[in-house]
Short mmCIF file of C-alpha atoms in Angstrom, two decimals:
data_model
loop_
_atom_site.label_atom_id
_atom_site.label_comp_id
_atom_site.label_asym_id
_atom_site.label_seq_id
_atom_site.Cartn_x
_atom_site.Cartn_y
_atom_site.Cartn_z
CA UNK A 1 29.02 -28.30 36.31
CA UNK A 2 28.73 -24.54 35.87
CA UNK A 3 31.60 -24.60 33.38
CA UNK A 4 29.94 -27.41 31.43
CA UNK A 5 26.63 -25.57 31.36
CA UNK A 6 28.29 -22.34 30.22
CA UNK A 7 30.21 -23.99 27.44
CA UNK A 8 27.07 -25.78 26.21
CA UNK A 9 25.07 -22.60 25.83
CA UNK A 10 28.02 -20.87 24.16
CA UNK A 11 28.22 -23.71 21.65
CA UNK A 12 24.49 -23.52 21.09
CA UNK A 13 24.81 -19.77 20.70
CA UNK A 14 27.48 -20.02 18.01
CA UNK A 15 25.45 -22.65 16.19
CA UNK A 16 22.29 -20.61 16.52
CA UNK A 17 23.94 -17.47 15.26
CA UNK A 18 25.70 -19.10 12.35
CA UNK A 19 22.74 -21.23 11.27
CA UNK A 20 20.20 -18.50 11.86
CA UNK A 21 22.09 -16.00 9.78
CA UNK A 22 22.99 -18.43 7.01
CA UNK A 23 19.39 -19.58 6.74
CA UNK A 24 18.13 -16.00 6.85
CA UNK A 25 20.54 -14.80 4.22
CA UNK A 26 21.81 -12.12 6.46
CA UNK A 27 25.50 -11.40 6.59
CA UNK A 28 29.36 -11.44 6.57
CA UNK A 29 32.49 -13.06 7.84
CA UNK A 30 34.83 -11.81 10.50
CA UNK A 31 37.19 -9.36 8.83
CA UNK A 32 40.50 -7.70 9.67
CA UNK A 33 38.68 -4.95 11.52
CA UNK A 34 37.71 -7.48 14.17
CA UNK A 35 41.36 -8.17 14.80
CA UNK A 36 42.23 -4.52 15.23
CA UNK A 37 39.21 -2.96 16.95
CA UNK A 38 38.38 -3.90 20.53
CA UNK A 39 35.18 -5.77 21.32
CA UNK A 40 34.03 -3.11 23.76
CA UNK A 41 34.49 -0.42 21.12
CA UNK A 42 32.38 -2.38 18.65
CA UNK A 43 29.70 -2.93 21.30
CA UNK A 44 29.56 0.81 22.03
CA UNK A 45 29.30 1.51 18.31
CA UNK A 46 26.35 -0.86 17.99
CA UNK A 47 24.58 0.77 20.92
CA UNK A 48 25.18 4.21 19.43
CA UNK A 49 23.72 3.12 16.10
CA UNK A 50 20.73 1.60 17.88
CA UNK A 51 20.09 4.92 19.60
CA UNK A 52 20.53 7.17 16.58
CA UNK A 53 19.87 4.99 13.52
CA UNK A 54 17.18 6.67 11.39
CA UNK A 55 15.91 3.53 9.68
CA UNK A 56 12.83 1.46 10.43
CA UNK A 57 10.91 4.17 12.25
CA UNK A 58 8.16 4.75 9.68
CA UNK A 59 4.75 3.72 11.00
CA UNK A 60 1.30 3.67 9.43
CA UNK A 61 -2.27 2.91 10.46
CA UNK A 62 -2.11 -0.51 12.18
CA UNK A 63 -4.38 -3.41 11.34
CA UNK A 64 -4.66 -7.13 11.95
CA UNK A 65 -5.72 -9.91 9.64
CA UNK A 66 -6.70 -13.40 10.74
CA UNK A 67 -5.11 -16.26 8.82
CA UNK A 68 -7.22 -19.34 8.16
CA UNK A 69 -5.45 -21.21 10.99
CA UNK A 70 -6.09 -18.42 13.50
CA UNK A 71 -2.69 -16.73 13.30
CA UNK A 72 -2.89 -12.95 13.82
CA UNK A 73 -1.02 -11.10 11.07
CA UNK A 74 0.01 -7.50 11.64
CA UNK A 75 -0.01 -4.91 8.85
CA UNK A 76 0.17 -1.15 8.44
CA UNK A 77 -1.42 1.07 5.81
CA UNK A 78 -0.05 4.34 4.48
CA UNK A 79 -2.89 6.21 2.84
CA UNK A 80 -2.68 8.80 0.08
CA UNK A 81 -2.33 12.26 1.60
CA UNK A 82 -4.48 14.97 0.03
CA UNK A 83 -2.11 17.70 1.20
CA UNK A 84 1.04 16.17 -0.28
CA UNK A 85 3.06 19.08 -1.69
CA UNK A 86 2.39 19.34 -5.44
CA UNK A 87 6.09 19.77 -6.18
CA UNK A 88 6.87 16.41 -4.62
CA UNK A 89 4.03 14.69 -6.49
CA UNK A 90 5.18 16.20 -9.80
CA UNK A 91 8.76 15.19 -9.14
CA UNK A 92 7.71 11.59 -8.64
CA UNK A 93 4.78 11.02 -10.98
CA UNK A 94 4.35 14.03 -13.21
CA UNK A 95 1.44 16.44 -12.96
CA UNK A 96 -1.41 13.95 -12.83
CA UNK A 97 -2.81 12.25 -9.75
CA UNK A 98 -1.87 8.60 -9.15
CA UNK A 99 -4.61 6.06 -9.83
CA UNK A 100 -6.36 4.40 -6.86
CA UNK A 101 -3.98 1.46 -6.46
CA UNK A 102 -2.65 -0.34 -3.38
CA UNK A 103 1.00 -1.44 -3.41
CA UNK A 104 1.50 -4.40 -1.06
CA UNK A 105 5.02 -5.18 0.20
CA UNK A 106 5.99 -8.68 1.43
CA UNK A 107 9.32 -9.06 3.23
CA UNK A 108 11.89 -11.84 3.36
CA UNK A 109 12.93 -14.55 5.83
CA UNK A 110 14.11 -13.26 9.21
CA UNK A 111 13.30 -9.68 8.26
CA UNK A 112 10.13 -7.63 8.76
CA UNK A 113 8.10 -4.94 7.02
CA UNK A 114 10.71 -2.29 7.88
CA UNK A 115 13.11 -3.85 5.36
CA UNK A 116 11.27 -1.74 2.75
CA UNK A 117 12.14 1.47 4.63
CA UNK A 118 13.50 3.45 1.67
CA UNK A 119 10.78 2.44 -0.77
CA UNK A 120 8.12 3.18 1.84
CA UNK A 121 9.58 6.64 2.44
CA UNK A 122 9.59 7.40 -1.29
CA UNK A 123 5.98 6.35 -1.86
CA UNK A 124 4.62 7.63 1.44
CA UNK A 125 1.51 9.74 0.98
CA UNK A 126 1.59 9.46 -2.82
CA UNK A 127 0.27 5.94 -3.33
CA UNK A 128 -1.67 3.74 -0.91
CA UNK A 129 0.69 1.07 0.47
CA UNK A 130 0.35 -1.94 2.76
CA UNK A 131 3.31 -3.36 4.67
CA UNK A 132 2.84 -6.58 6.63
CA UNK A 133 4.86 -8.94 8.83
CA UNK A 134 4.96 -12.61 7.91
CA UNK A 135 3.86 -15.02 10.66
CA UNK A 136 6.40 -15.24 13.46
CA UNK A 137 8.19 -12.14 12.19
CA UNK A 138 7.97 -8.54 13.35
CA UNK A 139 4.69 -7.81 15.13
CA UNK A 140 2.74 -10.77 13.72
CA UNK A 141 1.84 -13.68 15.94
CA UNK A 142 3.59 -17.01 15.86
CA UNK A 143 2.08 -19.56 13.53
CA UNK A 144 -0.93 -21.12 15.25
CA UNK A 145 -0.66 -24.28 13.18
CA UNK A 146 3.04 -24.56 14.00
CA UNK A 147 2.35 -24.87 17.73
CA UNK A 148 1.15 -27.70 19.95
CA UNK A 149 1.10 -31.47 19.53
CA UNK A 150 -0.57 -31.27 16.10
CA UNK A 151 1.96 -28.81 14.71
CA UNK A 152 2.53 -28.82 10.95
CA UNK A 153 5.57 -27.36 9.17
CA UNK A 154 5.45 -23.92 7.62
CA UNK A 155 5.10 -24.05 3.84
CA UNK A 156 5.35 -21.43 1.13
CA UNK A 157 1.74 -22.29 0.24
CA UNK A 158 0.76 -21.35 3.79
CA UNK A 159 2.42 -17.95 3.32
CA UNK A 160 0.45 -17.43 0.10
CA UNK A 161 -2.76 -17.95 2.06
CA UNK A 162 -1.52 -15.54 4.71
CA UNK A 163 -1.02 -12.88 2.04
CA UNK A 164 -4.57 -13.50 0.81
CA UNK A 165 -5.86 -12.88 4.36
CA UNK A 166 -3.93 -9.60 4.52
CA UNK A 167 -5.32 -8.50 1.15
CA UNK A 168 -8.87 -9.34 2.26
CA UNK A 169 -8.43 -7.21 5.39
CA UNK A 170 -6.27 -4.32 4.19
CA UNK A 171 -7.13 -4.01 0.49
CA UNK A 172 -10.43 -5.81 -0.19
CA UNK A 173 -11.09 -3.92 -3.42
CA UNK A 174 -9.30 -1.99 -6.12
CA UNK A 175 -6.19 -2.71 -8.21
CA UNK A 176 -3.07 -4.12 -6.59
CA UNK A 177 0.65 -4.10 -7.25
CA UNK A 178 2.41 -6.91 -5.36
CA UNK A 179 6.04 -6.49 -4.31
CA UNK A 180 8.01 -9.31 -2.69
CA UNK A 181 11.62 -9.74 -1.60
CA UNK A 182 13.18 -13.20 -1.20
CA UNK A 183 10.64 -15.25 0.81
CA UNK A 184 8.15 -12.45 0.12
CA UNK A 185 8.54 -13.05 -3.60
CA UNK A 186 7.91 -16.74 -3.04
CA UNK A 187 4.81 -15.75 -1.09
CA UNK A 188 3.54 -13.79 -4.10
CA UNK A 189 4.16 -16.83 -6.33
CA UNK A 190 2.20 -19.04 -3.91
CA UNK A 191 -0.67 -16.54 -3.94
CA UNK A 192 -0.69 -16.63 -7.75
CA UNK A 193 -0.76 -20.42 -7.80
CA UNK A 194 -3.63 -20.70 -5.31
CA UNK A 195 -5.70 -17.67 -6.34
CA UNK A 196 -5.23 -17.17 -10.10
CA UNK A 197 -8.61 -15.43 -10.35
CA UNK A 198 -7.42 -12.76 -7.89
CA UNK A 199 -4.36 -12.14 -10.02
CA UNK A 200 -6.48 -11.94 -13.17
CA UNK A 201 -9.13 -9.66 -11.71
CA UNK A 202 -7.19 -7.28 -9.49
CA UNK A 203 -3.40 -7.40 -9.85
CA UNK A 204 -1.95 -4.72 -12.13
CA UNK A 205 1.74 -5.52 -11.67
CA UNK A 206 4.26 -7.60 -9.72
CA UNK A 207 7.82 -6.96 -8.51
CA UNK A 208 9.98 -9.96 -7.57
CA UNK A 209 13.16 -8.82 -5.81
CA UNK A 210 16.06 -11.12 -4.93
CA UNK A 211 13.90 -14.23 -4.98
CA UNK A 212 13.65 -17.68 -6.52
CA UNK A 213 11.07 -19.95 -8.14
CA UNK A 214 12.82 -23.09 -6.88
CA UNK A 215 16.00 -25.23 -6.85
CA UNK A 216 17.23 -23.53 -3.69
CA UNK A 217 18.84 -26.81 -2.62
CA UNK A 218 21.46 -26.11 -5.29
CA UNK A 219 22.58 -22.78 -3.76
CA UNK A 220 26.08 -22.96 -2.25
CA UNK A 221 26.11 -19.57 -0.43
CA UNK A 222 29.57 -18.98 -1.90
CA UNK A 223 30.97 -21.98 0.00
CA UNK A 224 32.56 -25.23 -1.21
CA UNK A 225 29.88 -27.60 -2.49
CA UNK A 226 31.03 -30.57 -0.41
CA UNK A 227 30.82 -28.56 2.81
CA UNK A 228 27.40 -27.16 1.97
CA UNK A 229 26.04 -30.64 1.23
CA UNK A 230 27.36 -31.92 4.54
CA UNK A 231 25.71 -29.05 6.39
CA UNK A 232 22.41 -29.65 4.61
CA UNK A 233 22.34 -33.25 5.78
CA UNK A 234 22.52 -32.30 9.45
CA UNK A 235 20.96 -28.84 9.44
CA UNK A 236 17.27 -29.78 9.77
CA UNK A 237 17.96 -31.88 12.88
CA UNK A 238 20.24 -29.24 14.39
CA UNK A 239 17.65 -26.54 13.81
CA UNK A 240 14.94 -28.63 15.45
CA UNK A 241 17.18 -29.12 18.47
CA UNK A 242 18.01 -25.42 18.65
CA UNK A 243 14.37 -24.47 18.24
CA UNK A 244 13.46 -26.62 21.23
CA UNK A 245 15.98 -24.71 23.37
CA UNK A 246 15.05 -21.24 22.22
CA UNK A 247 15.88 -19.39 25.43
CA UNK A 248 19.32 -20.98 25.66
CA UNK A 249 20.12 -20.24 22.04
CA UNK A 250 18.93 -16.62 22.26
CA UNK A 251 21.35 -16.06 25.13
CA UNK A 252 24.08 -17.52 22.97
CA UNK A 253 23.20 -15.32 20.01
CA UNK A 254 23.51 -12.24 22.19
CA UNK A 255 26.87 -13.45 23.47
CA UNK A 256 28.15 -13.93 19.92
CA UNK A 257 26.99 -10.56 18.61
CA UNK A 258 30.40 -9.84 17.05
CA UNK A 259 30.29 -12.98 14.94
CA UNK A 260 26.69 -12.24 14.04
CA UNK A 261 27.51 -8.70 12.91
CA UNK A 262 30.44 -10.01 10.91
CA UNK A 263 28.24 -12.46 9.02
CA UNK A 264 25.74 -9.75 8.11
CA UNK A 265 27.86 -7.97 5.52
CA UNK A 266 28.87 -11.10 3.66
CA UNK A 267 25.37 -12.44 3.07
CA UNK A 268 23.40 -9.18 2.97
CA UNK A 269 25.62 -6.73 1.13
CA UNK A 270 28.23 -6.76 -1.63
CA UNK A 271 29.58 -3.20 -1.68
CA UNK A 272 32.33 -2.16 0.72
CA UNK A 273 30.88 1.23 1.63
CA UNK A 274 27.50 0.27 3.08
CA UNK A 275 26.30 2.82 5.63
CA UNK A 276 27.08 1.33 9.09
CA UNK A 277 23.63 2.43 10.24
CA UNK A 278 22.04 0.42 7.41
CA UNK A 279 24.14 -2.63 8.26
CA UNK A 280 23.17 -2.36 11.92
CA UNK A 281 19.52 -1.88 10.93
CA UNK A 282 19.61 -5.16 8.99
CA UNK A 283 21.34 -6.85 11.89
CA UNK A 284 18.65 -5.73 14.34
CA UNK A 285 15.88 -7.12 12.16
CA UNK A 286 17.57 -10.50 11.93
CA UNK A 287 18.44 -10.52 15.65
CA UNK A 288 14.77 -10.02 16.45
CA UNK A 289 13.68 -13.21 14.67
CA UNK A 290 13.40 -15.98 17.31
CA UNK A 291 15.44 -19.11 16.66
CA UNK A 292 12.32 -21.29 16.78
CA UNK A 293 10.92 -19.24 13.87
CA UNK A 294 14.21 -19.67 11.98
CA UNK A 295 13.92 -23.41 12.60
CA UNK A 296 10.24 -23.65 11.63
CA UNK A 297 10.66 -21.88 8.29
CA UNK A 298 13.93 -23.33 7.02
CA UNK A 299 12.62 -26.66 5.61
CA UNK A 300 10.08 -24.86 3.43
CA UNK A 301 12.77 -23.47 1.14
CA UNK A 302 14.11 -26.85 0.04
CA UNK A 303 10.58 -27.82 -1.01
CA UNK A 304 9.79 -24.53 -2.73
CA UNK A 305 9.00 -24.94 -6.44
CA UNK A 306 6.76 -22.35 -8.02
CA UNK A 307 8.13 -22.17 -11.56
CA UNK A 308 4.80 -23.38 -12.96
CA UNK A 309 2.92 -20.69 -11.01
CA UNK A 310 4.74 -17.96 -12.90
CA UNK A 311 2.50 -18.65 -15.90
CA UNK A 312 -0.28 -16.88 -14.00
CA UNK A 313 1.80 -13.69 -14.15
CA UNK A 314 2.61 -13.94 -17.84
CA UNK A 315 0.17 -11.22 -18.98
CA UNK A 316 1.17 -8.71 -16.29
CA UNK A 317 3.89 -6.08 -16.09
CA UNK A 318 6.59 -7.77 -13.97
CA UNK A 319 9.86 -6.48 -12.55
CA UNK A 320 12.47 -9.18 -11.82
CA UNK A 321 15.37 -7.59 -9.94
CA UNK A 322 18.39 -8.94 -8.06
CA UNK A 323 21.84 -7.98 -6.87
CA UNK A 324 24.67 -9.28 -9.02
CA UNK A 325 26.46 -10.75 -5.98
CA UNK A 326 23.50 -12.18 -4.06
CA UNK A 327 24.81 -15.28 -2.27
CA UNK A 328 21.43 -16.31 -0.87
CA UNK A 329 19.14 -16.24 -3.91
CA UNK A 330 21.68 -15.79 -6.72
CA UNK A 331 20.88 -13.54 -9.64
CA UNK A 332 20.74 -16.63 -11.86
CA UNK A 333 17.46 -17.49 -10.11
CA UNK A 334 16.03 -14.09 -11.06
CA UNK A 335 17.25 -14.61 -14.62
CA UNK A 336 15.42 -17.97 -14.62
CA UNK A 337 12.23 -16.20 -13.53
CA UNK A 338 12.59 -13.64 -16.30
CA UNK A 339 13.16 -16.44 -18.84
CA UNK A 340 9.71 -17.81 -17.93
CA UNK A 341 8.18 -14.33 -18.21
CA UNK A 342 9.44 -12.99 -21.54
CA UNK A 343 7.85 -9.56 -21.10
CA UNK A 344 9.30 -9.03 -17.62
CA UNK A 345 11.85 -6.29 -17.04
CA UNK A 346 15.04 -7.99 -15.85
CA UNK A 347 17.33 -5.81 -13.75
CA UNK A 348 20.61 -7.02 -12.23
CA UNK A 349 21.99 -4.33 -9.91
CA UNK A 350 25.80 -4.11 -9.91
CA UNK A 351 27.77 -4.37 -6.67
CA UNK A 352 24.70 -5.54 -4.74
CA UNK A 353 23.91 -8.42 -2.41
CA UNK A 354 20.75 -10.00 -1.03
CA UNK A 355 19.38 -6.90 0.71
CA UNK A 356 19.57 -4.88 -2.49
CA UNK A 357 16.61 -2.65 -1.51
CA UNK A 358 18.65 -1.40 1.50
CA UNK A 359 22.06 -1.42 -0.17
CA UNK A 360 21.06 0.40 -3.37
CA UNK A 361 17.63 1.86 -2.53
CA UNK A 362 17.57 4.36 -5.39
CA UNK A 363 18.04 1.63 -8.00
CA UNK A 364 15.19 -0.45 -6.57
CA UNK A 365 12.88 2.51 -6.03
CA UNK A 366 13.44 3.85 -9.54
CA UNK A 367 12.59 0.50 -11.11
CA UNK A 368 9.57 0.10 -8.84
CA UNK A 369 8.34 3.51 -10.00
CA UNK A 370 8.79 2.41 -13.61
CA UNK A 371 6.71 -0.69 -12.83
CA UNK A 372 3.92 1.46 -11.38
CA UNK A 373 3.88 3.48 -14.57
CA UNK A 374 3.86 0.35 -16.76
CA UNK A 375 1.06 -1.10 -14.63
CA UNK A 376 -1.03 2.03 -15.13
CA UNK A 377 -0.95 2.75 -11.41
CA UNK A 378 0.56 6.17 -12.00
CA UNK A 379 0.89 8.29 -15.14
CA UNK A 380 4.21 8.55 -16.91
CA UNK A 381 6.14 11.61 -15.82
CA UNK A 382 9.52 12.72 -14.67
CA UNK A 383 11.93 10.13 -13.27
CA UNK A 384 11.11 8.84 -9.80
CA UNK A 385 13.50 10.08 -7.16
CA UNK A 386 14.01 9.21 -3.51
CA UNK A 387 14.90 12.70 -2.21
#
């Protein structure tokens, strides 16, 4: 009986890890290194990176917004610092002071606000920024309307309303620049569709990073089409089953940490020389997303279609950026967004995967700085740098 029980949770663990990571767009297959380096050595390396990794430690003034279904959404604000060294300000924005703008960052599926670590560090103290955790992610509460006998599925429209609640609480007035990665970009599109007057009256610019306006059911994740279609037929039911056995699956995910870490590089990064501390940082964020949250969010992506909503952004400065080897939201989806927004700046970053803002932070930060200049949020000056 004990053997049967153990094997069942191991199977659930492997399924939870593989499905959770695939759905999240996190990471890479088991490579030769896993055949030549002992498991205990890899475990010690992960623990060492956890103890010393420098990423994800930036914190701001905490706040909480209340979604319209009662979900508590956690955000942090980094205010402009009056004593920011002039040399740093000139290096980033020229000699003039930045305009009073709030840059709001929305993160992707199975990540959290810390996924913008490098961009946050570059802007810190120079421009007012808001970083928030989507419901069920990071420090935000689980979706109130996704719990109990009357539970309803998560939708991208729901996330758009969540973003509106965060804006009302953290940035109730003044111009805005909205930045969204993956699911966060979809959240921005949903906000635009539901609150076009807010976009017209207050939004000065938008950055859509590694995201999609729809047709995600056509994505193959770099796998054979027949296999992907077979998985899609059973995946919703499997995820529901896993979500109902969250504690069992979480134990399994911990037991299969090697497989999980191996998947990270494939679906998060494209370059071979990613900093191990960055890879482990991404892994920790994804590990921290409960399997029931993975299960609750997954169906929303197949239904996502916000191509028509992009018309609301047509008159704004828009940055559409993606990695050239993104297996989760392929760069062709970003190109499709740019085709619907003729004045958008389209940037395809070479040798980059889904987590392009962590893999090539300078490229993303530089283009974001250009967007802020185009949006009138900061004056034109010397090139933006991350040092």
